[in-house]
Amino acid sequence: MDREHELLALAVSIAREAATLARAMRAAGVDPVATKSTLTDVVTAADRAVERQVREAIHAARPGDAVLGEEFGTDSGAGKGVRWILDPIDGTVNYLYDLPQYAVSLAAEVDGTVVAGVVINAATGKEWTAVLGGGAFANGRRLSGSVQTDLRQALVGTGFGYAADRRLHQAAVLAGLIGEIRDVRRLGAAAIDLCLAAEGSLDAYYEKGLNTWDHAAGGLVAAEAGLLVTGLSGAPVGPDMVVAAPPALHKGLHDRLVELGADKGP
Ligand code: IPD
C-alpha cells in the first residue's frame, strides 16, 4: 500500500470511530456549551469530545504528526511530515437541531498538499473518500460529478457564514444568481456539500468564508471526482471563495460570481 492509501486507511478508521461518538452523543441529547464568533456560531460538548478523541487516535498511531482542528487549533506537535486537518462535526447547527446532515471531515496534508481525505455523514453513515491521483469514492463507488452542462439548469449548493454582515453580502450575491440557475440548496455542512457535488447530487457548489477544515477533505473528494475546485480570478481555494464545479459549469459560475463580487465584502 502506498503512503497516501495508508493515510486514508487510518483516516477512515479514526473518522468512523469519531462518527460513532458523534451519533451516540446526539442520541443522548445536545445543548450548545458556548458560542464562538457570533451568538449563532455554537460549539457543543460533542464537537470537543470528538476532536479530543480524533487527536488522541492520530497521536497514538503517528506520534509527531501535527493536527489542525476546528475547536482546538494547531497542536504543538507541529511535525515536518503529515498535518491532519479535522472538522470534528461539520454542520454543527444541523447537529444541534438533529437534522441528518453533519459530518466528520478528516484530511491528511503533506508539504501543504492534501493527499487523502474522508468525510462521513455521521447521521447516515455515508462515507466519501479520496486519495490524490487515486479518484474519489462514495461507499466504494467511483465518483465523477454531474453531467449537467447548462448553468441555467444547475442545482447549486452554497452556505452562509455566522456573521450578519457577511450573510447580507452572501444573500445579495445569491439574489443575483438565483434567477439564472435551476435552484439553490443550503444543506448546512460544507464538507457534505462538496461531496454531494462530487457525486453529482449537486451540480455545483460555492461558498465564501470557509475555513481549511471545512473544505480540506471534501475539496479533495470533489477534485478527484473531476471537478474544478478553485477560488476566483486565479486565486486558490481559501476563505475568500471555494467554487467546485464540473469543467462544463465552472467557467459560467465562476465568471458570474466574479461579476457579483462574491469574494468581496465582509
Ligand atoms: C459550517 C458549515 C456550513 C457553512 C459554514 C461553516 P460548522 O461549519 O459547513 O454549511 O455554511 O460556512 O462554518 O460551523 O458547522 O463546522
mmCIF file of C-alpha atoms and ligand atoms in Angstrom:
data_model
loop_
_atom_site.group_PDB
_atom_site.id
_atom_site.type_symbol
_atom_site.label_atom_id
_atom_site.label_comp_id
_atom_site.label_asym_id
_atom_site.label_seq_id
_atom_site.Cartn_x
_atom_site.Cartn_y
_atom_site.Cartn_z
ATOM 1 C CA MET A 1 0.000 0.000 0.000
ATOM 2 C CA ASP A 2 1.405 3.454 -0.838
ATOM 3 C CA ARG A 3 1.678 6.189 1.757
ATOM 4 C CA GLU A 4 -1.438 8.061 0.583
ATOM 5 C CA HIS A 5 -3.610 4.948 0.873
ATOM 6 C CA GLU A 6 -2.105 4.159 4.282
ATOM 7 C CA LEU A 7 -3.011 7.663 5.446
ATOM 8 C CA LEU A 8 -6.508 7.256 4.011
ATOM 9 C CA ALA A 9 -6.997 3.903 5.748
ATOM 10 C CA LEU A 10 -6.016 5.465 9.072
ATOM 11 C CA ALA A 11 -8.231 8.483 8.426
ATOM 12 C CA VAL A 12 -11.216 6.278 7.635
ATOM 13 C CA SER A 13 -10.848 4.125 10.726
ATOM 14 C CA ILE A 14 -10.430 7.175 13.005
ATOM 15 C CA ALA A 15 -13.297 9.056 11.331
ATOM 16 C CA ARG A 16 -15.623 6.057 11.722
ATOM 17 C CA GLU A 17 -14.961 5.960 15.470
ATOM 18 C CA ALA A 18 -15.493 9.710 15.577
ATOM 19 C CA ALA A 19 -18.790 9.448 13.709
ATOM 20 C CA THR A 20 -19.937 6.742 16.126
ATOM 21 C CA LEU A 21 -19.179 9.022 19.078
ATOM 22 C CA ALA A 22 -20.932 11.996 17.451
ATOM 23 C CA ARG A 23 -24.036 9.906 16.735
ATOM 24 C CA ALA A 24 -24.113 8.465 20.278
ATOM 25 C CA MET A 25 -23.787 11.916 21.835
ATOM 26 C CA ARG A 26 -26.535 13.220 19.540
ATOM 27 C CA ALA A 27 -28.826 10.404 20.677
ATOM 28 C CA ALA A 28 -28.133 11.336 24.299
ATOM 29 C CA GLY A 29 -29.207 14.966 23.639
ATOM 30 C CA VAL A 30 -27.281 18.071 22.666
ATOM 31 C CA ASP A 31 -27.005 21.562 24.061
ATOM 32 C CA PRO A 32 -24.677 24.332 22.944
ATOM 33 C CA VAL A 33 -21.945 24.769 25.542
ATOM 34 C CA ALA A 34 -20.527 28.014 24.156
ATOM 35 C CA THR A 35 -20.646 30.405 21.253
ATOM 36 C CA LYS A 36 -17.670 31.335 19.107
ATOM 37 C CA SER A 37 -17.527 34.113 16.510
ATOM 38 C CA THR A 38 -21.187 35.182 16.937
ATOM 39 C CA LEU A 39 -24.256 34.223 19.017
ATOM 40 C CA THR A 40 -25.292 31.754 16.294
ATOM 41 C CA ASP A 41 -21.856 30.105 15.967
ATOM 42 C CA VAL A 42 -22.228 27.400 18.577
ATOM 43 C CA VAL A 43 -19.973 24.682 19.878
ATOM 44 C CA THR A 44 -21.328 21.576 21.579
ATOM 45 C CA ALA A 45 -19.712 19.174 24.029
ATOM 46 C CA ALA A 46 -19.694 16.671 21.179
ATOM 47 C CA ASP A 47 -17.573 18.924 18.907
ATOM 48 C CA ARG A 48 -14.932 18.988 21.632
ATOM 49 C CA ALA A 49 -15.218 15.318 22.629
ATOM 50 C CA VAL A 50 -14.944 14.151 19.025
ATOM 51 C CA GLU A 51 -11.960 16.399 18.365
ATOM 52 C CA ARG A 52 -10.196 15.133 21.517
ATOM 53 C CA GLN A 53 -10.803 11.512 20.535
ATOM 54 C CA VAL A 54 -9.506 12.060 16.992
ATOM 55 C CA ARG A 55 -6.393 13.884 18.215
ATOM 56 C CA GLU A 56 -5.619 11.067 20.650
ATOM 57 C CA ALA A 57 -6.080 8.418 17.963
ATOM 58 C CA ILE A 58 -3.825 10.256 15.496
ATOM 59 C CA HIS A 59 -1.114 10.793 18.071
ATOM 60 C CA ALA A 60 -1.300 7.161 19.203
ATOM 61 C CA ALA A 61 -0.919 5.909 15.630
ATOM 62 C CA ARG A 62 1.515 8.537 14.360
ATOM 63 C CA PRO A 63 3.302 10.413 17.158
ATOM 64 C CA GLY A 64 4.824 13.610 15.833
ATOM 65 C CA ASP A 65 2.215 14.376 13.189
ATOM 66 C CA ALA A 66 0.537 17.764 13.527
ATOM 67 C CA VAL A 67 -3.211 18.237 13.848
ATOM 68 C CA LEU A 68 -5.234 21.322 12.914
ATOM 69 C CA GLY A 69 -8.749 21.063 14.297
ATOM 70 C CA GLU A 70 -11.698 23.448 14.372
ATOM 71 C CA GLU A 71 -12.096 23.500 18.149
ATOM 72 C CA PHE A 72 -8.522 23.389 19.480
ATOM 73 C CA GLY A 73 -6.441 24.826 16.637
ATOM 74 C CA THR A 74 -2.969 23.553 15.787
ATOM 75 C CA ASP A 75 -1.280 21.363 18.338
ATOM 76 C CA SER A 76 2.293 21.773 19.390
ATOM 77 C CA GLY A 77 3.300 18.524 17.740
ATOM 78 C CA ALA A 78 3.650 20.575 14.549
ATOM 79 C CA GLY A 79 5.571 17.987 12.616
ATOM 80 C CA LYS A 80 7.500 18.317 9.393
ATOM 81 C CA GLY A 81 5.641 15.459 7.797
ATOM 82 C CA VAL A 82 1.912 14.986 7.873
ATOM 83 C CA ARG A 83 -0.591 17.561 9.076
ATOM 84 C CA TRP A 84 -4.091 16.277 9.769
ATOM 85 C CA ILE A 85 -6.953 18.697 9.187
ATOM 86 C CA LEU A 86 -10.094 17.975 11.176
ATOM 87 C CA ASP A 87 -13.618 19.273 11.417
ATOM 88 C CA PRO A 88 -14.999 17.109 14.234
ATOM 89 C CA ILE A 89 -18.595 17.998 13.403
ATOM 90 C CA ASP A 90 -19.165 19.981 10.222
ATOM 91 C CA GLY A 91 -22.773 21.112 10.272
ATOM 92 C CA THR A 92 -22.896 21.896 13.971
ATOM 93 C CA VAL A 93 -26.212 23.733 13.669
ATOM 94 C CA ASN A 94 -27.755 20.703 11.941
ATOM 95 C CA TYR A 95 -26.337 18.596 14.771
ATOM 96 C CA LEU A 96 -27.931 20.860 17.341
ATOM 97 C CA TYR A 97 -31.322 20.553 15.628
ATOM 98 C CA ASP A 98 -30.951 16.825 14.841
ATOM 99 C CA LEU A 99 -31.055 17.404 11.093
ATOM 100 C CA PRO A 100 -29.258 14.461 9.453
ATOM 101 C CA GLN A 101 -26.557 16.444 7.631
ATOM 102 C CA TYR A 102 -23.496 16.597 9.861
ATOM 103 C CA ALA A 103 -20.117 15.105 9.203
ATOM 104 C CA VAL A 104 -16.708 14.209 10.490
ATOM 105 C CA SER A 105 -14.178 15.569 7.991
ATOM 106 C CA LEU A 106 -10.552 14.438 8.213
ATOM 107 C CA ALA A 107 -7.775 15.109 5.705
ATOM 108 C CA ALA A 108 -4.055 14.329 5.621
ATOM 109 C CA GLU A 109 -1.825 17.028 4.178
ATOM 110 C CA VAL A 110 1.809 16.509 3.174
ATOM 111 C CA ASP A 111 4.013 19.533 2.447
ATOM 112 C CA GLY A 112 0.960 21.746 2.063
ATOM 113 C CA THR A 113 -0.941 19.419 -0.291
ATOM 114 C CA VAL A 114 -3.968 17.410 0.814
ATOM 115 C CA VAL A 115 -3.230 13.823 -0.229
ATOM 116 C CA ALA A 116 -6.051 11.879 1.425
ATOM 117 C CA GLY A 117 -9.436 12.733 2.848
ATOM 118 C CA VAL A 118 -12.593 11.235 4.260
ATOM 119 C CA VAL A 119 -15.967 12.770 5.003
ATOM 120 C CA ILE A 120 -18.537 10.701 6.914
ATOM 121 C CA ASN A 121 -22.106 11.841 7.373
ATOM 122 C CA ALA A 122 -22.356 10.733 10.989
ATOM 123 C CA ALA A 123 -26.159 10.710 10.894
ATOM 124 C CA THR A 124 -26.429 8.305 7.956
ATOM 125 C CA GLY A 125 -23.031 6.593 7.885
ATOM 126 C CA LYS A 126 -22.410 7.564 4.268
ATOM 127 C CA GLU A 127 -18.685 7.844 3.512
ATOM 128 C CA TRP A 128 -16.807 9.720 0.816
ATOM 129 C CA THR A 129 -13.073 9.185 0.350
ATOM 130 C CA ALA A 130 -10.312 10.330 -1.956
ATOM 131 C CA VAL A 131 -6.585 9.959 -2.424
ATOM 132 C CA LEU A 132 -4.608 12.428 -4.525
ATOM 133 C CA GLY A 133 -4.387 10.975 -8.018
ATOM 134 C CA GLY A 134 -6.457 7.952 -6.998
ATOM 135 C CA GLY A 135 -10.035 9.079 -7.626
ATOM 136 C CA ALA A 136 -12.963 9.739 -5.323
ATOM 137 C CA PHE A 137 -15.395 7.171 -3.968
ATOM 138 C CA ALA A 138 -18.655 7.013 -2.033
ATOM 139 C CA ASN A 139 -19.145 3.742 -0.194
ATOM 140 C CA GLY A 140 -16.884 2.097 -2.788
ATOM 141 C CA ARG A 141 -18.486 3.656 -5.902
ATOM 142 C CA ARG A 142 -16.241 5.851 -8.053
ATOM 143 C CA LEU A 143 -17.483 9.426 -8.412
ATOM 144 C CA SER A 144 -17.404 11.620 -11.496
ATOM 145 C CA GLY A 145 -19.600 14.647 -10.742
ATOM 146 C CA SER A 146 -22.623 15.982 -12.569
ATOM 147 C CA VAL A 147 -23.057 15.679 -16.344
ATOM 148 C CA GLN A 148 -25.067 18.914 -16.438
ATOM 149 C CA THR A 149 -23.611 21.402 -18.922
ATOM 150 C CA ASP A 150 -26.156 24.234 -18.720
ATOM 151 C CA LEU A 151 -25.780 26.567 -15.748
ATOM 152 C CA ARG A 152 -29.435 27.578 -16.170
ATOM 153 C CA GLN A 153 -30.366 24.006 -15.236
ATOM 154 C CA ALA A 154 -27.825 23.608 -12.451
ATOM 155 C CA LEU A 155 -28.738 22.865 -8.845
ATOM 156 C CA VAL A 156 -26.161 24.855 -6.895
ATOM 157 C CA GLY A 157 -25.238 24.373 -3.261
ATOM 158 C CA THR A 158 -23.957 27.185 -1.087
ATOM 159 C CA GLY A 159 -23.792 28.265 2.529
ATOM 160 C CA PHE A 160 -23.644 31.294 4.780
ATOM 161 C CA GLY A 161 -21.227 32.439 7.436
ATOM 162 C CA TYR A 162 -22.153 33.210 11.019
ATOM 163 C CA ALA A 163 -21.660 36.998 10.955
ATOM 164 C CA ALA A 164 -24.690 39.084 9.953
ATOM 165 C CA ASP A 165 -22.774 41.453 7.664
ATOM 166 C CA ARG A 166 -21.231 38.544 5.772
ATOM 167 C CA ARG A 167 -24.616 36.868 5.410
ATOM 168 C CA LEU A 168 -26.138 40.001 3.956
ATOM 169 C CA HIS A 169 -23.366 40.127 1.358
ATOM 170 C CA GLN A 170 -23.787 36.421 0.593
ATOM 171 C CA ALA A 171 -27.555 36.874 0.252
ATOM 172 C CA ALA A 172 -27.035 39.755 -2.190
ATOM 173 C CA VAL A 173 -24.749 37.567 -4.310
ATOM 174 C CA LEU A 174 -27.292 34.768 -4.227
ATOM 175 C CA ALA A 175 -30.051 37.206 -5.232
ATOM 176 C CA GLY A 176 -28.030 37.924 -8.360
ATOM 177 C CA LEU A 177 -27.584 34.258 -9.173
ATOM 178 C CA ILE A 178 -30.805 32.557 -8.211
ATOM 179 C CA GLY A 179 -32.778 33.703 -11.248
ATOM 180 C CA GLU A 180 -30.147 32.226 -13.557
ATOM 181 C CA ILE A 181 -29.909 28.656 -12.216
ATOM 182 C CA ARG A 182 -32.325 25.786 -11.514
ATOM 183 C CA ASP A 183 -32.343 26.329 -7.766
ATOM 184 C CA VAL A 184 -30.158 26.503 -4.698
ATOM 185 C CA ARG A 185 -29.638 24.179 -1.749
ATOM 186 C CA ARG A 186 -28.351 25.266 1.666
ATOM 187 C CA LEU A 187 -27.861 21.978 3.444
ATOM 188 C CA GLY A 188 -25.673 23.275 6.264
ATOM 189 C CA ALA A 189 -22.435 21.266 6.096
ATOM 190 C CA ALA A 190 -19.803 22.412 3.620
ATOM 191 C CA ALA A 191 -17.867 19.127 3.673
ATOM 192 C CA ILE A 192 -21.013 17.231 2.700
ATOM 193 C CA ASP A 193 -21.907 19.853 0.063
ATOM 194 C CA LEU A 194 -18.534 19.311 -1.614
ATOM 195 C CA CYS A 195 -19.057 15.540 -1.588
ATOM 196 C CA LEU A 196 -22.574 15.904 -2.997
ATOM 197 C CA ALA A 197 -21.107 17.973 -5.829
ATOM 198 C CA ALA A 198 -18.507 15.224 -6.309
ATOM 199 C CA GLU A 199 -21.238 12.637 -6.776
ATOM 200 C CA GLY A 200 -23.487 14.878 -8.869
ATOM 201 C CA SER A 201 -26.270 15.225 -6.289
ATOM 202 C CA LEU A 202 -25.498 18.918 -6.542
ATOM 203 C CA ASP A 203 -24.367 20.186 -9.938
ATOM 204 C CA ALA A 204 -22.003 22.721 -8.346
ATOM 205 C CA TYR A 205 -21.185 24.401 -5.050
ATOM 206 C CA TYR A 206 -19.677 27.673 -3.951
ATOM 207 C CA GLU A 207 -19.172 29.440 -0.649
ATOM 208 C CA LYS A 208 -17.258 32.376 0.755
ATOM 209 C CA GLY A 209 -15.772 32.218 4.223
ATOM 210 C CA LEU A 210 -14.883 28.563 4.602
ATOM 211 C CA ASN A 211 -12.104 27.510 6.916
ATOM 212 C CA THR A 212 -9.481 24.963 5.916
ATOM 213 C CA TRP A 213 -11.153 22.236 7.969
ATOM 214 C CA ASP A 214 -14.456 22.801 6.149
ATOM 215 C CA HIS A 215 -13.032 22.108 2.692
ATOM 216 C CA ALA A 216 -9.774 20.113 3.054
ATOM 217 C CA ALA A 217 -11.245 16.604 2.741
ATOM 218 C CA GLY A 218 -14.354 17.466 0.717
ATOM 219 C CA GLY A 219 -12.321 19.604 -1.680
ATOM 220 C CA LEU A 220 -10.063 16.641 -2.464
ATOM 221 C CA VAL A 221 -13.115 14.401 -2.960
ATOM 222 C CA ALA A 222 -14.571 16.935 -5.412
ATOM 223 C CA ALA A 223 -11.293 17.441 -7.281
ATOM 224 C CA GLU A 224 -10.701 13.699 -7.556
ATOM 225 C CA ALA A 225 -14.209 13.316 -8.957
ATOM 226 C CA GLY A 226 -13.069 15.591 -11.789
ATOM 227 C CA LEU A 227 -14.482 18.904 -10.586
ATOM 228 C CA LEU A 228 -12.521 22.126 -10.785
ATOM 229 C CA VAL A 229 -12.073 23.342 -7.222
ATOM 230 C CA THR A 230 -10.795 26.912 -7.193
ATOM 231 C CA GLY A 231 -11.058 30.400 -5.810
ATOM 232 C CA LEU A 232 -11.987 33.329 -8.052
ATOM 233 C CA SER A 233 -9.827 35.053 -10.670
ATOM 234 C CA GLY A 234 -6.926 32.639 -10.362
ATOM 235 C CA ALA A 235 -6.839 32.574 -6.573
ATOM 236 C CA PRO A 236 -6.521 29.223 -4.833
ATOM 237 C CA VAL A 237 -9.343 27.960 -2.645
ATOM 238 C CA GLY A 238 -9.443 29.800 0.645
ATOM 239 C CA PRO A 239 -11.536 31.986 2.893
ATOM 240 C CA ASP A 240 -12.458 34.338 0.040
ATOM 241 C CA MET A 241 -14.081 31.628 -2.082
ATOM 242 C CA VAL A 242 -14.375 27.936 -2.824
ATOM 243 C CA VAL A 243 -16.049 27.045 -6.125
ATOM 244 C CA ALA A 244 -16.425 23.377 -7.041
ATOM 245 C CA ALA A 245 -17.998 22.581 -10.386
ATOM 246 C CA PRO A 246 -17.543 20.228 -13.313
ATOM 247 C CA PRO A 247 -15.454 21.800 -16.092
ATOM 248 C CA ALA A 248 -18.556 22.436 -18.227
ATOM 249 C CA LEU A 249 -20.185 24.557 -15.500
ATOM 250 C CA HIS A 250 -17.172 26.041 -13.782
ATOM 251 C CA LYS A 251 -16.419 28.970 -16.107
ATOM 252 C CA GLY A 252 -20.015 30.195 -16.228
ATOM 253 C CA LEU A 253 -20.460 30.001 -12.463
ATOM 254 C CA HIS A 254 -17.011 31.397 -11.753
ATOM 255 C CA ASP A 255 -17.461 34.376 -14.070
ATOM 256 C CA ARG A 256 -20.888 35.211 -12.671
ATOM 257 C CA LEU A 257 -19.536 35.053 -9.114
ATOM 258 C CA VAL A 258 -16.749 37.433 -10.128
ATOM 259 C CA GLU A 259 -19.315 39.847 -11.625
ATOM 260 C CA LEU A 260 -21.341 39.675 -8.421
ATOM 261 C CA GLY A 261 -18.267 40.346 -6.252
ATOM 262 C CA ALA A 262 -18.835 37.094 -4.369
ATOM 263 C CA ASP A 263 -15.307 37.059 -2.970
ATOM 264 C CA LYS A 264 -15.505 40.690 -1.861
ATOM 265 C CA GLY A 265 -17.326 42.249 1.061
ATOM 266 C CA PRO A 266 -17.109 41.333 4.716
HETATM 267 C C1 IPD B 1 -20.230 25.469 8.808
HETATM 268 C C2 IPD B 1 -20.989 24.624 7.823
HETATM 269 C C3 IPD B 1 -21.914 25.456 6.975
HETATM 270 C C4 IPD B 1 -21.188 26.558 6.262
HETATM 271 C C5 IPD B 1 -20.400 27.410 7.252
HETATM 272 C C6 IPD B 1 -19.473 26.541 8.082
HETATM 273 P P1 IPD B 1 -19.534 24.262 11.100
HETATM 274 O O1 IPD B 1 -19.300 24.686 9.535
HETATM 275 O O2 IPD B 1 -20.092 23.941 6.992
HETATM 276 O O3 IPD B 1 -22.569 24.697 5.976
HETATM 277 O O4 IPD B 1 -22.115 27.350 5.559
HETATM 278 O O5 IPD B 1 -19.663 28.340 6.488
HETATM 279 O O6 IPD B 1 -18.813 27.352 9.021
HETATM 280 O O7 IPD B 1 -19.511 25.531 11.902
HETATM 281 O O8 IPD B 1 -20.847 23.591 11.170
HETATM 282 O O9 IPD B 1 -18.388 23.342 11.410
#
